[in-house]
PDB file of N, CA and C in Angstrom:
ATOM      1  N   MET A  12      -8.868  -5.416  -5.749  1.00 59.00           N
ATOM      2  CA  MET A  12      -8.524  -5.503  -4.347  1.00 59.00           C
ATOM      3  C   MET A  12      -9.772  -5.150  -3.535  1.00 59.00           C
ATOM      4  N   PRO A  13     -10.130  -5.961  -2.562  1.00 66.00           N
ATOM      5  CA  PRO A  13     -11.320  -5.660  -1.764  1.00 66.00           C
ATOM      6  C   PRO A  13     -11.102  -4.438  -0.876  1.00 66.00           C
ATOM      7  N   GLU A  14     -12.185  -3.789  -0.537  1.00 73.00           N
ATOM      8  CA  GLU A  14     -12.104  -2.624   0.341  1.00 73.00           C
ATOM      9  C   GLU A  14     -11.859  -3.096   1.767  1.00 73.00           C
ATOM     10  N   ILE A  15     -10.894  -2.481   2.420  1.00 76.00           N
ATOM     11  CA  ILE A  15     -10.558  -2.817   3.798  1.00 76.00           C
ATOM     12  C   ILE A  15     -10.766  -1.562   4.623  1.00 76.00           C
ATOM     13  N   LYS A  16     -11.617  -1.660   5.631  1.00 78.00           N
ATOM     14  CA  LYS A  16     -11.916  -0.502   6.476  1.00 78.00           C
ATOM     15  C   LYS A  16     -11.621  -0.824   7.929  1.00 78.00           C
ATOM     16  N   GLY A  17     -11.223   0.192   8.658  1.00 82.00           N
ATOM     17  CA  GLY A  17     -10.993   0.049  10.088  1.00 82.00           C
ATOM     18  C   GLY A  17      -9.539  -0.272  10.405  1.00 82.00           C
ATOM     19  N   LYS A  18      -9.075   0.315  11.479  1.00 83.00           N
ATOM     20  CA  LYS A  18      -7.674   0.178  11.883  1.00 83.00           C
ATOM     21  C   LYS A  18      -7.264  -1.284  12.045  1.00 83.00           C
ATOM     22  N   ASP A  19      -8.062  -2.087  12.747  1.00 90.00           N
ATOM     23  CA  ASP A  19      -7.704  -3.483  12.988  1.00 90.00           C
ATOM     24  C   ASP A  19      -7.616  -4.281  11.690  1.00 90.00           C
ATOM     25  N   ASN A  20      -8.533  -4.043  10.757  1.00 86.00           N
ATOM     26  CA  ASN A  20      -8.512  -4.755   9.476  1.00 86.00           C
ATOM     27  C   ASN A  20      -7.310  -4.352   8.626  1.00 86.00           C
ATOM     28  N   ILE A  21      -6.949  -3.084   8.670  1.00 83.00           N
ATOM     29  CA  ILE A  21      -5.779  -2.612   7.923  1.00 83.00           C
ATOM     30  C   ILE A  21      -4.503  -3.222   8.500  1.00 83.00           C
ATOM     31  N   ILE A  22      -4.389  -3.244   9.816  1.00 89.00           N
ATOM     32  CA  ILE A  22      -3.224  -3.864  10.463  1.00 89.00           C
ATOM     33  C   ILE A  22      -3.141  -5.336  10.092  1.00 89.00           C
ATOM     34  N   SER A  23      -4.263  -6.033  10.122  1.00 91.00           N
ATOM     35  CA  SER A  23      -4.304  -7.451   9.770  1.00 91.00           C
ATOM     36  C   SER A  23      -3.867  -7.682   8.324  1.00 91.00           C
ATOM     37  N   PHE A  24      -4.340  -6.826   7.405  1.00 85.00           N
ATOM     38  CA  PHE A  24      -3.960  -6.948   5.998  1.00 85.00           C
ATOM     39  C   PHE A  24      -2.449  -6.863   5.834  1.00 85.00           C
ATOM     40  N   PHE A  25      -1.819  -5.848   6.441  1.00 86.00           N
ATOM     41  CA  PHE A  25      -0.379  -5.670   6.267  1.00 86.00           C
ATOM     42  C   PHE A  25       0.420  -6.758   6.987  1.00 86.00           C
ATOM     43  N   LYS A  26      -0.048  -7.238   8.135  1.00 93.00           N
ATOM     44  CA  LYS A  26       0.635  -8.349   8.809  1.00 93.00           C
ATOM     45  C   LYS A  26       0.611  -9.596   7.934  1.00 93.00           C
ATOM     46  N   THR A  27      -0.526  -9.865   7.296  1.00 91.00           N
ATOM     47  CA  THR A  27      -0.635 -11.015   6.397  1.00 91.00           C
ATOM     48  C   THR A  27       0.271 -10.835   5.187  1.00 91.00           C
ATOM     49  N   PHE A  28       0.238  -9.651   4.579  1.00 87.00           N
ATOM     50  CA  PHE A  28       1.055  -9.372   3.388  1.00 87.00           C
ATOM     51  C   PHE A  28       2.531  -9.588   3.679  1.00 87.00           C
ATOM     52  N   PHE A  29       3.036  -8.970   4.741  1.00 89.00           N
ATOM     53  CA  PHE A  29       4.459  -9.076   5.037  1.00 89.00           C
ATOM     54  C   PHE A  29       4.805 -10.418   5.667  1.00 89.00           C
ATOM     55  N   GLY A  30       3.832 -11.095   6.283  1.00 91.00           N
ATOM     56  CA  GLY A  30       4.069 -12.403   6.880  1.00 91.00           C
ATOM     57  C   GLY A  30       4.277 -13.510   5.861  1.00 91.00           C
ATOM     58  N   ARG A  31       3.660 -13.408   4.694  1.00 91.00           N
ATOM     59  CA  ARG A  31       3.796 -14.474   3.691  1.00 91.00           C
ATOM     60  C   ARG A  31       4.912 -14.196   2.683  1.00 91.00           C
ATOM     61  N   ASN A  32       5.537 -13.043   2.794  1.00 93.00           N
ATOM     62  CA  ASN A  32       6.611 -12.689   1.871  1.00 93.00           C
ATOM     63  C   ASN A  32       7.943 -12.634   2.602  1.00 93.00           C
ATOM     64  N   GLU A  33       8.935 -13.268   1.993  1.00 94.00           N
ATOM     65  CA  GLU A  33      10.271 -13.313   2.573  1.00 94.00           C
ATOM     66  C   GLU A  33      11.002 -11.985   2.420  1.00 94.00           C
ATOM     67  N   GLU A  34      10.747 -11.320   1.291  1.00 95.00           N
ATOM     68  CA  GLU A  34      11.457 -10.079   0.990  1.00 95.00           C
ATOM     69  C   GLU A  34      10.588  -9.204   0.096  1.00 95.00           C
ATOM     70  N   ALA A  35      10.669  -7.902   0.285  1.00 94.00           N
ATOM     71  CA  ALA A  35       9.914  -6.959  -0.551  1.00 94.00           C
ATOM     72  C   ALA A  35      10.757  -5.706  -0.769  1.00 94.00           C
ATOM     73  N   LYS A  36      10.743  -5.224  -2.005  1.00 97.00           N
ATOM     74  CA  LYS A  36      11.445  -3.985  -2.358  1.00 97.00           C
ATOM     75  C   LYS A  36      10.429  -3.016  -2.951  1.00 97.00           C
ATOM     76  N   HIS A  37      10.388  -1.821  -2.417  1.00 96.00           N
ATOM     77  CA  HIS A  37       9.417  -0.811  -2.849  1.00 96.00           C
ATOM     78  C   HIS A  37      10.116   0.395  -3.476  1.00 96.00           C
ATOM     79  N   LEU A  38       9.497   0.950  -4.491  1.00 98.00           N
ATOM     80  CA  LEU A  38       9.878   2.245  -5.061  1.00 98.00           C
ATOM     81  C   LEU A  38       8.613   3.080  -5.126  1.00 98.00           C
ATOM     82  N   TRP A  39       8.737   4.395  -4.952  1.00 97.00           N
ATOM     83  CA  TRP A  39       7.556   5.243  -4.976  1.00 97.00           C
ATOM     84  C   TRP A  39       7.912   6.660  -5.370  1.00 97.00           C
ATOM     85  N   THR A  40       6.907   7.376  -5.829  1.00 97.00           N
ATOM     86  CA  THR A  40       6.996   8.797  -6.144  1.00 97.00           C
ATOM     87  C   THR A  40       5.825   9.479  -5.464  1.00 97.00           C
ATOM     88  N   THR A  41       6.119  10.497  -4.684  1.00 92.00           N
ATOM     89  CA  THR A  41       5.071  11.246  -3.996  1.00 92.00           C
ATOM     90  C   THR A  41       4.656  12.431  -4.855  1.00 92.00           C
ATOM     91  N   VAL A  42       3.364  12.590  -5.041  1.00 89.00           N
ATOM     92  CA  VAL A  42       2.824  13.717  -5.798  1.00 89.00           C
ATOM     93  C   VAL A  42       2.401  14.775  -4.785  1.00 89.00           C
ATOM     94  N   ILE A  43       3.026  15.923  -4.836  1.00 77.00           N
ATOM     95  CA  ILE A  43       2.713  17.013  -3.919  1.00 77.00           C
ATOM     96  C   ILE A  43       1.556  17.811  -4.504  1.00 77.00           C
ATOM     97  N   SER A  44       0.550  18.026  -3.705  1.00 75.00           N
ATOM     98  CA  SER A  44      -0.604  18.800  -4.164  1.00 75.00           C
ATOM     99  C   SER A  44      -1.049  19.749  -3.065  1.00 75.00           C
ATOM    100  N   GLU A  45      -1.760  20.759  -3.457  1.00 72.00           N
ATOM    101  CA  GLU A  45      -2.237  21.751  -2.500  1.00 72.00           C
ATOM    102  C   GLU A  45      -3.545  21.332  -1.834  1.00 72.00           C
ATOM    103  N   ASP A  46      -4.249  20.367  -2.442  1.00 71.00           N
ATOM    104  CA  ASP A  46      -5.511  19.942  -1.830  1.00 71.00           C
ATOM    105  C   ASP A  46      -5.224  19.005  -0.658  1.00 71.00           C
ATOM    106  N   LYS A  47      -6.261  18.544  -0.016  1.00 74.00           N
ATOM    107  CA  LYS A  47      -6.094  17.732   1.182  1.00 74.00           C
ATOM    108  C   LYS A  47      -5.798  16.269   0.881  1.00 74.00           C
ATOM    109  N   LEU A  48      -6.050  15.807  -0.341  1.00 83.00           N
ATOM    110  CA  LEU A  48      -5.801  14.419  -0.717  1.00 83.00           C
ATOM    111  C   LEU A  48      -4.410  14.303  -1.344  1.00 83.00           C
ATOM    112  N   LYS A  49      -3.558  13.500  -0.744  1.00 89.00           N
ATOM    113  CA  LYS A  49      -2.190  13.294  -1.233  1.00 89.00           C
ATOM    114  C   LYS A  49      -2.136  12.009  -2.052  1.00 89.00           C
ATOM    115  N   GLN A  50      -1.070  11.859  -2.848  1.00 92.00           N
ATOM    116  CA  GLN A  50      -0.967  10.718  -3.753  1.00 92.00           C
ATOM    117  C   GLN A  50       0.456  10.181  -3.762  1.00 92.00           C
ATOM    118  N   VAL A  51       0.587   8.850  -3.740  1.00 95.00           N
ATOM    119  CA  VAL A  51       1.875   8.178  -3.889  1.00 95.00           C
ATOM    120  C   VAL A  51       1.712   7.087  -4.943  1.00 95.00           C
ATOM    121  N   ASN A  52       2.506   7.175  -6.017  1.00 96.00           N
ATOM    122  CA  ASN A  52       2.551   6.124  -7.036  1.00 96.00           C
ATOM    123  C   ASN A  52       3.655   5.157  -6.621  1.00 96.00           C
ATOM    124  N   TRP A  53       3.371   3.852  -6.639  1.00 96.00           N
ATOM    125  CA  TRP A  53       4.322   2.891  -6.098  1.00 96.00           C
ATOM    126  C   TRP A  53       4.434   1.633  -6.948  1.00 96.00           C
ATOM    127  N   GLY A  54       5.540   0.932  -6.738  1.00 97.00           N
ATOM    128  CA  GLY A  54       5.772  -0.380  -7.323  1.00 97.00           C
ATOM    129  C   GLY A  54       6.482  -1.234  -6.292  1.00 97.00           C
ATOM    130  N   VAL A  55       6.198  -2.533  -6.290  1.00 95.00           N
ATOM    131  CA  VAL A  55       6.826  -3.445  -5.341  1.00 95.00           C
ATOM    132  C   VAL A  55       7.102  -4.771  -6.040  1.00 95.00           C
ATOM    133  N   VAL A  56       8.261  -5.340  -5.747  1.00 97.00           N
ATOM    134  CA  VAL A  56       8.566  -6.702  -6.168  1.00 97.00           C
ATOM    135  C   VAL A  56       8.791  -7.502  -4.886  1.00 97.00           C
ATOM    136  N   CYS A  57       8.164  -8.662  -4.807  1.00 96.00           N
ATOM    137  CA  CYS A  57       8.228  -9.474  -3.592  1.00 96.00           C
ATOM    138  C   CYS A  57       8.682 -10.891  -3.907  1.00 96.00           C
ATOM    139  N   LYS A  58       9.325 -11.480  -2.924  1.00 97.00           N
ATOM    140  CA  LYS A  58       9.679 -12.896  -2.984  1.00 97.00           C
ATOM    141  C   LYS A  58       8.908 -13.589  -1.872  1.00 97.00           C
ATOM    142  N   ARG A  59       8.015 -14.478  -2.264  1.00 95.00           N
ATOM    143  CA  ARG A  59       7.241 -15.229  -1.276  1.00 95.00           C
ATOM    144  C   ARG A  59       8.150 -16.236  -0.572  1.00 95.00           C
ATOM    145  N   LYS A  60       7.694 -16.732   0.558  1.00 92.00           N
ATOM    146  CA  LYS A  60       8.478 -17.706   1.315  1.00 92.00           C
ATOM    147  C   LYS A  60       8.705 -18.993   0.530  1.00 92.00           C
ATOM    148  N   ASN A  61       7.833 -19.283  -0.458  1.00 94.00           N
ATOM    149  CA  ASN A  61       8.007 -20.480  -1.292  1.00 94.00           C
ATOM    150  C   ASN A  61       8.931 -20.227  -2.487  1.00 94.00           C
ATOM    151  N   GLY A  62       9.506 -19.023  -2.587  1.00 95.00           N
ATOM    152  CA  GLY A  62      10.435 -18.681  -3.653  1.00 95.00           C
ATOM    153  C   GLY A  62       9.802 -17.987  -4.846  1.00 95.00           C
ATOM    154  N   GLU A  63       8.485 -17.983  -4.931  1.00 96.00           N
ATOM    155  CA  GLU A  63       7.777 -17.334  -6.042  1.00 96.00           C
ATOM    156  C   GLU A  63       7.997 -15.824  -6.004  1.00 96.00           C
ATOM    157  N   LEU A  64       8.183 -15.214  -7.179  1.00 97.00           N
ATOM    158  CA  LEU A  64       8.318 -13.761  -7.298  1.00 97.00           C
ATOM    159  C   LEU A  64       7.038 -13.176  -7.875  1.00 97.00           C
ATOM    160  N   PHE A  65       6.691 -11.968  -7.445  1.00 94.00           N
ATOM    161  CA  PHE A  65       5.562 -11.265  -8.046  1.00 94.00           C
ATOM    162  C   PHE A  65       5.778  -9.770  -7.927  1.00 94.00           C
ATOM    163  N   THR A  66       5.091  -9.023  -8.785  1.00 95.00           N
ATOM    164  CA  THR A  66       5.177  -7.565  -8.764  1.00 95.00           C
ATOM    165  C   THR A  66       3.783  -6.967  -8.701  1.00 95.00           C
ATOM    166  N   LEU A  67       3.703  -5.801  -8.130  1.00 93.00           N
ATOM    167  CA  LEU A  67       2.474  -5.020  -8.085  1.00 93.00           C
ATOM    168  C   LEU A  67       2.832  -3.555  -8.301  1.00 93.00           C
ATOM    169  N   THR A  68       1.941  -2.814  -8.916  1.00 96.00           N
ATOM    170  CA  THR A  68       2.061  -1.359  -8.992  1.00 96.00           C
ATOM    171  C   THR A  68       0.714  -0.769  -8.639  1.00 96.00           C
ATOM    172  N   GLY A  69       0.730   0.475  -8.226  1.00 94.00           N
ATOM    173  CA  GLY A  69      -0.529   1.113  -7.893  1.00 94.00           C
ATOM    174  C   GLY A  69      -0.340   2.528  -7.393  1.00 94.00           C
ATOM    175  N   THR A  70      -1.400   3.034  -6.807  1.00 94.00           N
ATOM    176  CA  THR A  70      -1.420   4.395  -6.279  1.00 94.00           C
ATOM    177  C   THR A  70      -2.119   4.386  -4.932  1.00 94.00           C
ATOM    178  N   ASP A  71      -1.543   5.082  -3.967  1.00 91.00           N
ATOM    179  CA  ASP A  71      -2.182   5.307  -2.671  1.00 91.00           C
ATOM    180  C   ASP A  71      -2.676   6.744  -2.631  1.00 91.00           C
ATOM    181  N   TYR A  72      -3.887   6.929  -2.146  1.00 90.00           N
ATOM    182  CA  TYR A  72      -4.445   8.257  -1.893  1.00 90.00           C
ATOM    183  C   TYR A  72      -4.684   8.341  -0.393  1.00 90.00           C
ATOM    184  N   PHE A  73      -4.275   9.454   0.219  1.00 88.00           N
ATOM    185  CA  PHE A  73      -4.429   9.535   1.669  1.00 88.00           C
ATOM    186  C   PHE A  73      -4.594  10.971   2.143  1.00 88.00           C
ATOM    187  N   LYS A  74      -5.145  11.072   3.362  1.00 87.00           N
ATOM    188  CA  LYS A  74      -5.264  12.356   4.054  1.00 87.00           C
ATOM    189  C   LYS A  74      -4.630  12.196   5.427  1.00 87.00           C
ATOM    190  N   ILE A  75      -3.955  13.244   5.862  1.00 85.00           N
ATOM    191  CA  ILE A  75      -3.339  13.264   7.182  1.00 85.00           C
ATOM    192  C   ILE A  75      -3.938  14.417   7.972  1.00 85.00           C
ATOM    193  N   LYS A  76      -4.319  14.119   9.203  1.00 86.00           N
ATOM    194  CA  LYS A  76      -4.849  15.143  10.105  1.00 86.00           C
ATOM    195  C   LYS A  76      -4.201  14.925  11.465  1.00 86.00           C
ATOM    196  N   ASN A  77      -3.643  15.976  12.037  1.00 90.00           N
ATOM    197  CA  ASN A  77      -2.958  15.894  13.327  1.00 90.00           C
ATOM    198  C   ASN A  77      -1.894  14.793  13.327  1.00 90.00           C
ATOM    199  N   ASN A  78      -1.118  14.728  12.235  1.00 88.00           N
ATOM    200  CA  ASN A  78      -0.027  13.764  12.072  1.00 88.00           C
ATOM    201  C   ASN A  78      -0.479  12.306  12.067  1.00 88.00           C
ATOM    202  N   LYS A  79      -1.747  12.044  11.739  1.00 85.00           N
ATOM    203  CA  LYS A  79      -2.265  10.681  11.652  1.00 85.00           C
ATOM    204  C   LYS A  79      -2.972  10.496  10.319  1.00 85.00           C
ATOM    205  N   ILE A  80      -2.856   9.290   9.765  1.00 83.00           N
ATOM    206  CA  ILE A  80      -3.591   8.974   8.542  1.00 83.00           C
ATOM    207  C   ILE A  80      -5.058   8.806   8.910  1.00 83.00           C
ATOM    208  N   VAL A  81      -5.904   9.622   8.307  1.00 83.00           N
ATOM    209  CA  VAL A  81      -7.342   9.547   8.585  1.00 83.00           C
ATOM    210  C   VAL A  81      -8.111   8.966   7.406  1.00 83.00           C
ATOM    211  N   TYR A  82      -7.443   8.835   6.263  1.00 84.00           N
ATOM    212  CA  TYR A  82      -8.052   8.232   5.079  1.00 84.00           C
ATOM    213  C   TYR A  82      -6.941   7.616   4.249  1.00 84.00           C
ATOM    214  N   LEU A  83      -7.162   6.381   3.794  1.00 84.00           N
ATOM    215  CA  LEU A  83      -6.192   5.713   2.928  1.00 84.00           C
ATOM    216  C   LEU A  83      -6.942   4.856   1.926  1.00 84.00           C
ATOM    217  N   GLU A  84      -6.646   5.071   0.652  1.00 86.00           N
ATOM    218  CA  GLU A  84      -7.192   4.246  -0.422  1.00 86.00           C
ATOM    219  C   GLU A  84      -6.014   3.723  -1.235  1.00 86.00           C
ATOM    220  N   VAL A  85      -5.887   2.408  -1.312  1.00 86.00           N
ATOM    221  CA  VAL A  85      -4.822   1.762  -2.069  1.00 86.00           C
ATOM    222  C   VAL A  85      -5.444   1.201  -3.341  1.00 86.00           C
ATOM    223  N   VAL A  86      -4.978   1.682  -4.484  1.00 89.00           N
ATOM    224  CA  VAL A  86      -5.519   1.248  -5.771  1.00 89.00           C
ATOM    225  C   VAL A  86      -4.423   0.492  -6.516  1.00 89.00           C
ATOM    226  N   SER A  87      -4.614  -0.807  -6.682  1.00 89.00           N
ATOM    227  CA  SER A  87      -3.659  -1.636  -7.410  1.00 89.00           C
ATOM    228  C   SER A  87      -3.944  -1.553  -8.900  1.00 89.00           C
ATOM    229  N   ASN A  88      -2.892  -1.572  -9.712  1.00 88.00           N
ATOM    230  CA  ASN A  88      -3.056  -1.588 -11.161  1.00 88.00           C
ATOM    231  C   ASN A  88      -3.298  -3.000 -11.687  1.00 88.00           C
ATOM    232  N   LYS A  89      -3.284  -3.991 -10.787  1.00 81.00           N
ATOM    233  CA  LYS A  89      -3.495  -5.387 -11.186  1.00 81.00           C
ATOM    234  C   LYS A  89      -4.912  -5.568 -11.707  1.00 81.00           C
ATOM    235  N   LYS A  90      -5.023  -6.223 -12.843  1.00 68.00           N
ATOM    236  CA  LYS A  90      -6.345  -6.433 -13.442  1.00 68.00           C
ATOM    237  C   LYS A  90      -6.762  -7.866 -13.332  1.00 68.00           C
TER     238      LYS A  90
END
């Protein structure tokens, strides 16, 4: 997955992702840690508008400051 930086680019990525998919179901587990970097392990199954199904799994790493995400790294397990 290419690196996406900046608020506008992140918004564009998610608009494109959800715009081309008719339906998406997510499951996740949040890993609670005492350090500043948080972790969420996730899986998603999607149905594209053309009827194709696909799945992805991965891990998100993030930091929150003043109730805002200040760092987000999405690591897909797709090879």
